[in-house]
Amino acid sequence: DQQVKQNSPSLSVQEGRISILNCDYTNSMFDYFLWYKKYPAEGPTFLISISSIKDKNEDGRFTVFLNKSAKHLSLHIVPSQPGDSAVYFCAATGTGKSTFGDGTTLTVKP
Amino acid sequence: DAGVIQSPRHEVTEMGQEVTLRCKPISGHDYLFWYRQTMMRGLELLIYFNNNVPIDDSGMPEDRFSAKMPNASFSTLKIQPSEPRDSAVYFCASSLRQGGQPQHFGDGTRLSIL
């Protein structure tokens, strides 16, 4: 039973355009959602988070949207840059631990 | 600021050998997590500690795996005996507290069991 799902294994966008990465979850008890970025041969690094009581959080080029009724969140990157090319993980936290999705590989083409 | 430090970065050993992975969390962080990443299962939580005490080890695959945290600045993950299916990247992470606090990951140990 996978509680956090990222249904798109990969996404390719042109530099300067918007990247939208999606994540679905099943457990309504999750209270925080986080996005991490991972480059090859490195550990994941935190990008942005959102509390379950909010529907939007913005940090520079990165915005996370949460739709609780649909149990869906998305990460928007505007404008996308080649340095954004990485694997993006969605994570959800509940009682003390985080559950991660399988990741989406984003490729931003110059 | 030093991040989470894991050693070794790479480990290649033969089946049946004991493997010990090491982690130094960020100073002052209360929580420490061990994860395993594989193509088949993604990033899965093995065990986590709060103030050096194991809280949830339900992700530990079997008795061959054990983890300890003797003090706030050091943790080990041990596999004995190792098997080829244990080959994966093992990550350690630490955080200040739970809730929305982000976890800070080390760069991982790439383990290959021949």
PDB file of C-alpha atoms in Angstrom:
ATOM      1  CA  ASP A   1       0.000   0.000   0.000  1.00  0.00           C
ATOM      2  CA  GLN A   2       1.828   3.057  -1.271  1.00  0.00           C
ATOM      3  CA  GLN A   3       0.568   6.045   0.680  1.00  0.00           C
ATOM      4  CA  VAL A   4       2.417   8.668  -1.370  1.00  0.00           C
ATOM      5  CA  LYS A   5       2.469   8.373  -5.147  1.00  0.00           C
ATOM      6  CA  GLN A   6       4.210  10.305  -7.864  1.00  0.00           C
ATOM      7  CA  ASN A   7       2.651   8.907 -10.999  1.00  0.00           C
ATOM      8  CA  SER A   8       4.987  10.537 -13.505  1.00  0.00           C
ATOM      9  CA  PRO A   9       8.453   8.972 -13.425  1.00  0.00           C
ATOM     10  CA  SER A  10       9.833  11.704 -15.668  1.00  0.00           C
ATOM     11  CA  LEU A  11       9.086  15.169 -17.018  1.00  0.00           C
ATOM     12  CA  SER A  12      10.874  17.186 -19.678  1.00  0.00           C
ATOM     13  CA  VAL A  13      10.375  20.949 -20.131  1.00  0.00           C
ATOM     14  CA  GLN A  14      12.035  23.777 -22.001  1.00  0.00           C
ATOM     15  CA  GLU A  15      14.099  26.330 -20.145  1.00  0.00           C
ATOM     16  CA  GLY A  16      12.010  29.316 -19.090  1.00  0.00           C
ATOM     17  CA  ARG A  17       8.725  27.394 -19.104  1.00  0.00           C
ATOM     18  CA  ILE A  18       6.768  26.112 -16.120  1.00  0.00           C
ATOM     19  CA  SER A  19       7.457  22.700 -14.576  1.00  0.00           C
ATOM     20  CA  ILE A  20       4.586  21.050 -12.700  1.00  0.00           C
ATOM     21  CA  LEU A  21       5.289  17.990 -10.592  1.00  0.00           C
ATOM     22  CA  ASN A  22       2.412  16.108  -9.029  1.00  0.00           C
ATOM     23  CA  CYS A  23       1.933  13.976  -5.955  1.00  0.00           C
ATOM     24  CA  ASP A  24      -1.076  12.078  -4.568  1.00  0.00           C
ATOM     25  CA  TYR A  25      -1.541  10.676  -1.094  1.00  0.00           C
ATOM     26  CA  THR A  26      -4.058   8.426   0.616  1.00  0.00           C
ATOM     27  CA  ASN A  27      -3.647   9.068   4.340  1.00  0.00           C
ATOM     28  CA  SER A  28      -5.721  12.008   5.546  1.00  0.00           C
ATOM     29  CA  MET A  29      -3.712  12.074   8.797  1.00  0.00           C
ATOM     30  CA  PHE A  30      -0.631  13.531   7.110  1.00  0.00           C
ATOM     31  CA  ASP A  31      -0.042  17.017   8.512  1.00  0.00           C
ATOM     32  CA  TYR A  32       2.932  18.288   6.513  1.00  0.00           C
ATOM     33  CA  PHE A  33       4.077  17.804   2.964  1.00  0.00           C
ATOM     34  CA  LEU A  34       7.598  18.446   1.751  1.00  0.00           C
ATOM     35  CA  TRP A  35       9.449  18.447  -1.548  1.00  0.00           C
ATOM     36  CA  TYR A  36      13.061  17.385  -1.854  1.00  0.00           C
ATOM     37  CA  LYS A  37      15.434  17.631  -4.792  1.00  0.00           C
ATOM     38  CA  LYS A  38      18.126  15.057  -5.445  1.00  0.00           C
ATOM     39  CA  TYR A  39      21.160  15.238  -7.716  1.00  0.00           C
ATOM     40  CA  PRO A  40      23.094  12.084  -8.665  1.00  0.00           C
ATOM     41  CA  ALA A  41      25.500  10.787  -6.013  1.00  0.00           C
ATOM     42  CA  GLU A  42      24.094  13.203  -3.425  1.00  0.00           C
ATOM     43  CA  GLY A  43      21.448  12.937  -0.739  1.00  0.00           C
ATOM     44  CA  PRO A  44      18.048  14.604  -1.137  1.00  0.00           C
ATOM     45  CA  THR A  45      17.917  18.271  -0.132  1.00  0.00           C
ATOM     46  CA  PHE A  46      14.876  20.066   1.194  1.00  0.00           C
ATOM     47  CA  LEU A  47      13.150  22.426  -1.200  1.00  0.00           C
ATOM     48  CA  ILE A  48       9.813  23.629   0.167  1.00  0.00           C
ATOM     49  CA  SER A  49       7.041  22.459   2.478  1.00  0.00           C
ATOM     50  CA  ILE A  50       3.392  23.116   3.238  1.00  0.00           C
ATOM     51  CA  SER A  51       1.238  22.514   6.272  1.00  0.00           C
ATOM     52  CA  SER A  52      -2.034  20.666   5.816  1.00  0.00           C
ATOM     53  CA  ILE A  53      -3.898  23.762   7.037  1.00  0.00           C
ATOM     54  CA  LYS A  54      -2.689  25.812   4.075  1.00  0.00           C
ATOM     55  CA  ASP A  55      -3.335  25.509   0.375  1.00  0.00           C
ATOM     56  CA  LYS A  56      -0.332  27.362  -1.021  1.00  0.00           C
ATOM     57  CA  ASN A  57       3.244  28.151  -0.100  1.00  0.00           C
ATOM     58  CA  GLU A  58       5.665  30.109  -2.223  1.00  0.00           C
ATOM     59  CA  ASP A  59       9.435  30.493  -2.122  1.00  0.00           C
ATOM     60  CA  GLY A  60      10.999  32.325  -5.035  1.00  0.00           C
ATOM     61  CA  ARG A  61      10.525  30.297  -8.202  1.00  0.00           C
ATOM     62  CA  PHE A  62       8.954  27.410  -6.279  1.00  0.00           C
ATOM     63  CA  THR A  63       5.296  27.171  -5.270  1.00  0.00           C
ATOM     64  CA  VAL A  64       3.549  24.217  -3.693  1.00  0.00           C
ATOM     65  CA  PHE A  65      -0.218  23.829  -3.911  1.00  0.00           C
ATOM     66  CA  LEU A  66      -2.252  21.519  -1.691  1.00  0.00           C
ATOM     67  CA  ASN A  67      -5.745  20.262  -2.485  1.00  0.00           C
ATOM     68  CA  LYS A  68      -6.854  18.362   0.608  1.00  0.00           C
ATOM     69  CA  SER A  69     -10.192  17.254  -0.767  1.00  0.00           C
ATOM     70  CA  ALA A  70      -8.449  15.607  -3.695  1.00  0.00           C
ATOM     71  CA  LYS A  71      -5.471  14.486  -1.570  1.00  0.00           C
ATOM     72  CA  HIS A  72      -3.217  16.034  -4.176  1.00  0.00           C
ATOM     73  CA  LEU A  73      -0.288  18.396  -4.136  1.00  0.00           C
ATOM     74  CA  SER A  74       1.816  19.901  -6.858  1.00  0.00           C
ATOM     75  CA  LEU A  75       5.113  21.733  -7.147  1.00  0.00           C
ATOM     76  CA  HIS A  76       5.384  24.531  -9.680  1.00  0.00           C
ATOM     77  CA  ILE A  77       8.754  25.815 -10.838  1.00  0.00           C
ATOM     78  CA  VAL A  78       8.648  29.072 -12.775  1.00  0.00           C
ATOM     79  CA  PRO A  79      10.740  29.769 -14.745  1.00  0.00           C
ATOM     80  CA  SER A  80      12.491  26.428 -15.079  1.00  0.00           C
ATOM     81  CA  GLN A  81      16.276  26.466 -15.381  1.00  0.00           C
ATOM     82  CA  PRO A  82      18.696  23.755 -16.549  1.00  0.00           C
ATOM     83  CA  GLY A  83      20.096  23.573 -12.995  1.00  0.00           C
ATOM     84  CA  ASP A  84      16.660  22.403 -11.836  1.00  0.00           C
ATOM     85  CA  SER A  85      17.249  19.093 -13.622  1.00  0.00           C
ATOM     86  CA  ALA A  86      17.135  16.530 -10.809  1.00  0.00           C
ATOM     87  CA  VAL A  87      14.910  13.931  -9.177  1.00  0.00           C
ATOM     88  CA  TYR A  88      12.111  15.466  -7.105  1.00  0.00           C
ATOM     89  CA  PHE A  89      10.618  13.584  -4.177  1.00  0.00           C
ATOM     90  CA  CYS A  90       7.342  14.347  -2.518  1.00  0.00           C
ATOM     91  CA  ALA A  91       7.166  13.410   1.189  1.00  0.00           C
ATOM     92  CA  ALA A  92       4.352  13.411   3.720  1.00  0.00           C
ATOM     93  CA  THR A  93       4.712  13.396   7.491  1.00  0.00           C
ATOM     94  CA  GLY A  94       2.300  12.125  10.068  1.00  0.00           C
ATOM     95  CA  THR A  95       2.982  10.470  13.382  1.00  0.00           C
ATOM     96  CA  GLY A  96       6.724  10.922  13.629  1.00  0.00           C
ATOM     97  CA  LYS A  97       7.995   9.761  10.275  1.00  0.00           C
ATOM     98  CA  SER A  98       8.006  10.714   6.634  1.00  0.00           C
ATOM     99  CA  THR A  99       6.729   8.672   3.718  1.00  0.00           C
ATOM    100  CA  PHE A 100       8.336   9.368   0.355  1.00  0.00           C
ATOM    101  CA  GLY A 101       7.053   9.004  -3.171  1.00  0.00           C
ATOM    102  CA  ASP A 102       9.158   7.260  -5.796  1.00  0.00           C
ATOM    103  CA  GLY A 103      10.353  10.509  -7.347  1.00  0.00           C
ATOM    104  CA  THR A 104       9.986  12.320 -10.675  1.00  0.00           C
ATOM    105  CA  THR A 105      13.027  12.985 -12.832  1.00  0.00           C
ATOM    106  CA  LEU A 106      12.836  16.523 -14.204  1.00  0.00           C
ATOM    107  CA  THR A 107      14.897  17.455 -17.238  1.00  0.00           C
ATOM    108  CA  VAL A 108      15.043  21.111 -18.219  1.00  0.00           C
ATOM    109  CA  LYS A 109      16.341  21.572 -21.746  1.00  0.00           C
ATOM    110  CA  PRO A 110      18.308  24.721 -22.646  1.00  0.00           C
TER     111      PRO A 110
ATOM    112  CA  ASP B   1      27.989  24.197   9.082  1.00  0.00           C
ATOM    113  CA  ALA B   2      28.844  20.539   8.674  1.00  0.00           C
ATOM    114  CA  GLY B   3      26.005  18.504   7.284  1.00  0.00           C
ATOM    115  CA  VAL B   4      25.190  14.869   7.925  1.00  0.00           C
ATOM    116  CA  ILE B   5      28.310  12.801   7.385  1.00  0.00           C
ATOM    117  CA  GLN B   6      28.145   9.203   6.264  1.00  0.00           C
ATOM    118  CA  SER B   7      30.952   6.706   5.857  1.00  0.00           C
ATOM    119  CA  PRO B   8      32.038   4.908   3.854  1.00  0.00           C
ATOM    120  CA  ARG B   9      30.757   6.440   0.599  1.00  0.00           C
ATOM    121  CA  HIS B  10      31.151   3.145  -1.202  1.00  0.00           C
ATOM    122  CA  GLU B  11      31.390  -0.393   0.108  1.00  0.00           C
ATOM    123  CA  VAL B  12      31.912  -3.538  -1.901  1.00  0.00           C
ATOM    124  CA  THR B  13      32.015  -6.807  -0.034  1.00  0.00           C
ATOM    125  CA  GLU B  14      31.268 -10.468  -0.457  1.00  0.00           C
ATOM    126  CA  MET B  15      28.099 -12.192   0.589  1.00  0.00           C
ATOM    127  CA  GLY B  16      28.161 -13.345   4.192  1.00  0.00           C
ATOM    128  CA  GLN B  17      30.432 -10.576   5.420  1.00  0.00           C
ATOM    129  CA  GLU B  18      29.430  -8.107   8.115  1.00  0.00           C
ATOM    130  CA  VAL B  19      28.828  -4.552   6.915  1.00  0.00           C
ATOM    131  CA  THR B  20      28.784  -1.486   9.151  1.00  0.00           C
ATOM    132  CA  LEU B  21      27.559   1.870   7.912  1.00  0.00           C
ATOM    133  CA  ARG B  22      28.231   4.990   9.948  1.00  0.00           C
ATOM    134  CA  CYS B  23      26.483   8.308  10.377  1.00  0.00           C
ATOM    135  CA  LYS B  24      27.219  11.549  12.173  1.00  0.00           C
ATOM    136  CA  PRO B  25      24.093  13.722  12.386  1.00  0.00           C
ATOM    137  CA  ILE B  26      23.986  17.502  12.508  1.00  0.00           C
ATOM    138  CA  SER B  27      24.802  18.741  15.993  1.00  0.00           C
ATOM    139  CA  GLY B  28      21.677  19.585  17.968  1.00  0.00           C
ATOM    140  CA  HIS B  29      19.309  17.511  15.870  1.00  0.00           C
ATOM    141  CA  ASP B  30      16.990  15.313  17.934  1.00  0.00           C
ATOM    142  CA  TYR B  31      15.961  12.852  15.261  1.00  0.00           C
ATOM    143  CA  LEU B  32      18.012  10.459  13.163  1.00  0.00           C
ATOM    144  CA  PHE B  33      16.686   8.365  10.285  1.00  0.00           C
ATOM    145  CA  TRP B  34      18.104   5.507   8.225  1.00  0.00           C
ATOM    146  CA  TYR B  35      16.736   4.993   4.696  1.00  0.00           C
ATOM    147  CA  ARG B  36      17.437   2.547   1.909  1.00  0.00           C
ATOM    148  CA  GLN B  37      16.984   3.437  -1.751  1.00  0.00           C
ATOM    149  CA  THR B  38      16.540   0.809  -4.443  1.00  0.00           C
ATOM    150  CA  MET B  39      15.069   0.875  -7.936  1.00  0.00           C
ATOM    151  CA  MET B  40      12.327  -1.541  -6.926  1.00  0.00           C
ATOM    152  CA  ARG B  41      11.234  -0.029  -3.611  1.00  0.00           C
ATOM    153  CA  GLY B  42      12.272   3.610  -3.872  1.00  0.00           C
ATOM    154  CA  LEU B  43      13.279   5.440  -0.699  1.00  0.00           C
ATOM    155  CA  GLU B  44      12.119   3.447   2.306  1.00  0.00           C
ATOM    156  CA  LEU B  45      12.508   4.254   5.982  1.00  0.00           C
ATOM    157  CA  LEU B  46      14.296   1.534   7.920  1.00  0.00           C
ATOM    158  CA  ILE B  47      14.416   2.957  11.448  1.00  0.00           C
ATOM    159  CA  TYR B  48      14.430   6.252  13.272  1.00  0.00           C
ATOM    160  CA  PHE B  49      15.680   7.487  16.623  1.00  0.00           C
ATOM    161  CA  ASN B  50      14.584  10.314  18.898  1.00  0.00           C
ATOM    162  CA  ASN B  51      17.161  11.457  21.456  1.00  0.00           C
ATOM    163  CA  ASN B  52      19.211   8.296  20.767  1.00  0.00           C
ATOM    164  CA  VAL B  53      16.256   5.987  21.458  1.00  0.00           C
ATOM    165  CA  PRO B  54      14.879   3.803  18.620  1.00  0.00           C
ATOM    166  CA  ILE B  55      11.257   4.793  18.062  1.00  0.00           C
ATOM    167  CA  ASP B  56      10.152   2.826  15.029  1.00  0.00           C
ATOM    168  CA  ASP B  57      12.086  -0.050  13.477  1.00  0.00           C
ATOM    169  CA  SER B  58       9.184  -1.515  11.533  1.00  0.00           C
ATOM    170  CA  GLY B  59      11.001  -0.858   8.271  1.00  0.00           C
ATOM    171  CA  MET B  60      14.015  -2.994   9.149  1.00  0.00           C
ATOM    172  CA  PRO B  61      13.757  -5.843   6.650  1.00  0.00           C
ATOM    173  CA  GLU B  62      14.876  -8.698   8.884  1.00  0.00           C
ATOM    174  CA  ASP B  63      16.981  -9.714  11.864  1.00  0.00           C
ATOM    175  CA  ARG B  64      20.167  -9.440   9.853  1.00  0.00           C
ATOM    176  CA  PHE B  65      19.783  -5.654  10.133  1.00  0.00           C
ATOM    177  CA  SER B  66      20.470  -3.773  13.337  1.00  0.00           C
ATOM    178  CA  ALA B  67      20.958  -0.106  14.185  1.00  0.00           C
ATOM    179  CA  LYS B  68      22.366   1.650  17.208  1.00  0.00           C
ATOM    180  CA  MET B  69      22.798   5.184  18.394  1.00  0.00           C
ATOM    181  CA  PRO B  70      25.180   5.122  21.377  1.00  0.00           C
ATOM    182  CA  ASN B  71      25.272   8.923  21.627  1.00  0.00           C
ATOM    183  CA  ALA B  72      23.829  12.031  20.009  1.00  0.00           C
ATOM    184  CA  SER B  73      26.636  12.326  17.470  1.00  0.00           C
ATOM    185  CA  PHE B  74      26.950   8.810  16.098  1.00  0.00           C
ATOM    186  CA  SER B  75      24.824   6.001  14.697  1.00  0.00           C
ATOM    187  CA  THR B  76      25.549   2.719  12.957  1.00  0.00           C
ATOM    188  CA  LEU B  77      23.573   0.431  10.702  1.00  0.00           C
ATOM    189  CA  LYS B  78      24.878  -3.103  10.644  1.00  0.00           C
ATOM    190  CA  ILE B  79      24.078  -5.986   8.303  1.00  0.00           C
ATOM    191  CA  GLN B  80      25.221  -9.429   9.368  1.00  0.00           C
ATOM    192  CA  PRO B  81      25.422 -11.591   7.336  1.00  0.00           C
ATOM    193  CA  SER B  82      25.099  -9.540   4.169  1.00  0.00           C
ATOM    194  CA  GLU B  83      23.313 -10.824   1.047  1.00  0.00           C
ATOM    195  CA  PRO B  84      23.327  -9.615  -2.590  1.00  0.00           C
ATOM    196  CA  ARG B  85      19.745  -8.321  -2.236  1.00  0.00           C
ATOM    197  CA  ASP B  86      21.009  -5.847   0.387  1.00  0.00           C
ATOM    198  CA  SER B  87      22.798  -3.946  -2.389  1.00  0.00           C
ATOM    199  CA  ALA B  88      21.385  -0.402  -2.355  1.00  0.00           C
ATOM    200  CA  VAL B  89      22.174   3.169  -1.404  1.00  0.00           C
ATOM    201  CA  TYR B  90      21.730   3.748   2.310  1.00  0.00           C
ATOM    202  CA  PHE B  91      20.996   7.273   3.520  1.00  0.00           C
ATOM    203  CA  CYS B  92      21.151   8.737   6.961  1.00  0.00           C
ATOM    204  CA  ALA B  93      19.196  11.902   7.767  1.00  0.00           C
ATOM    205  CA  SER B  94      18.671  14.079  10.822  1.00  0.00           C
ATOM    206  CA  SER B  95      16.177  16.737  11.818  1.00  0.00           C
ATOM    207  CA  LEU B  96      15.462  19.124  14.664  1.00  0.00           C
ATOM    208  CA  ARG B  97      12.074  17.691  15.512  1.00  0.00           C
ATOM    209  CA  GLN B  98       9.107  16.144  13.812  1.00  0.00           C
ATOM    210  CA  GLY B  99       6.201  17.810  12.105  1.00  0.00           C
ATOM    211  CA  GLY B 100       7.134  19.979   9.191  1.00  0.00           C
ATOM    212  CA  GLN B 101      10.837  20.141   9.967  1.00  0.00           C
ATOM    213  CA  PRO B 102      12.880  19.084   6.934  1.00  0.00           C
ATOM    214  CA  GLN B 103      15.284  16.218   7.160  1.00  0.00           C
ATOM    215  CA  HIS B 104      18.908  16.814   6.263  1.00  0.00           C
ATOM    216  CA  PHE B 105      20.399  13.918   4.363  1.00  0.00           C
ATOM    217  CA  GLY B 106      23.931  12.662   4.063  1.00  0.00           C
ATOM    218  CA  ASP B 107      25.284  11.774   0.640  1.00  0.00           C
ATOM    219  CA  GLY B 108      24.663   8.083   1.213  1.00  0.00           C
ATOM    220  CA  THR B 109      26.643   4.864   1.208  1.00  0.00           C
ATOM    221  CA  ARG B 110      26.495   2.845  -1.997  1.00  0.00           C
ATOM    222  CA  LEU B 111      26.631  -0.779  -0.894  1.00  0.00           C
ATOM    223  CA  SER B 112      27.360  -3.636  -3.275  1.00  0.00           C
ATOM    224  CA  ILE B 113      27.227  -7.205  -2.020  1.00  0.00           C
ATOM    225  CA  LEU B 114      28.809  -9.678  -4.444  1.00  0.00           C
TER     226      LEU B 114
END
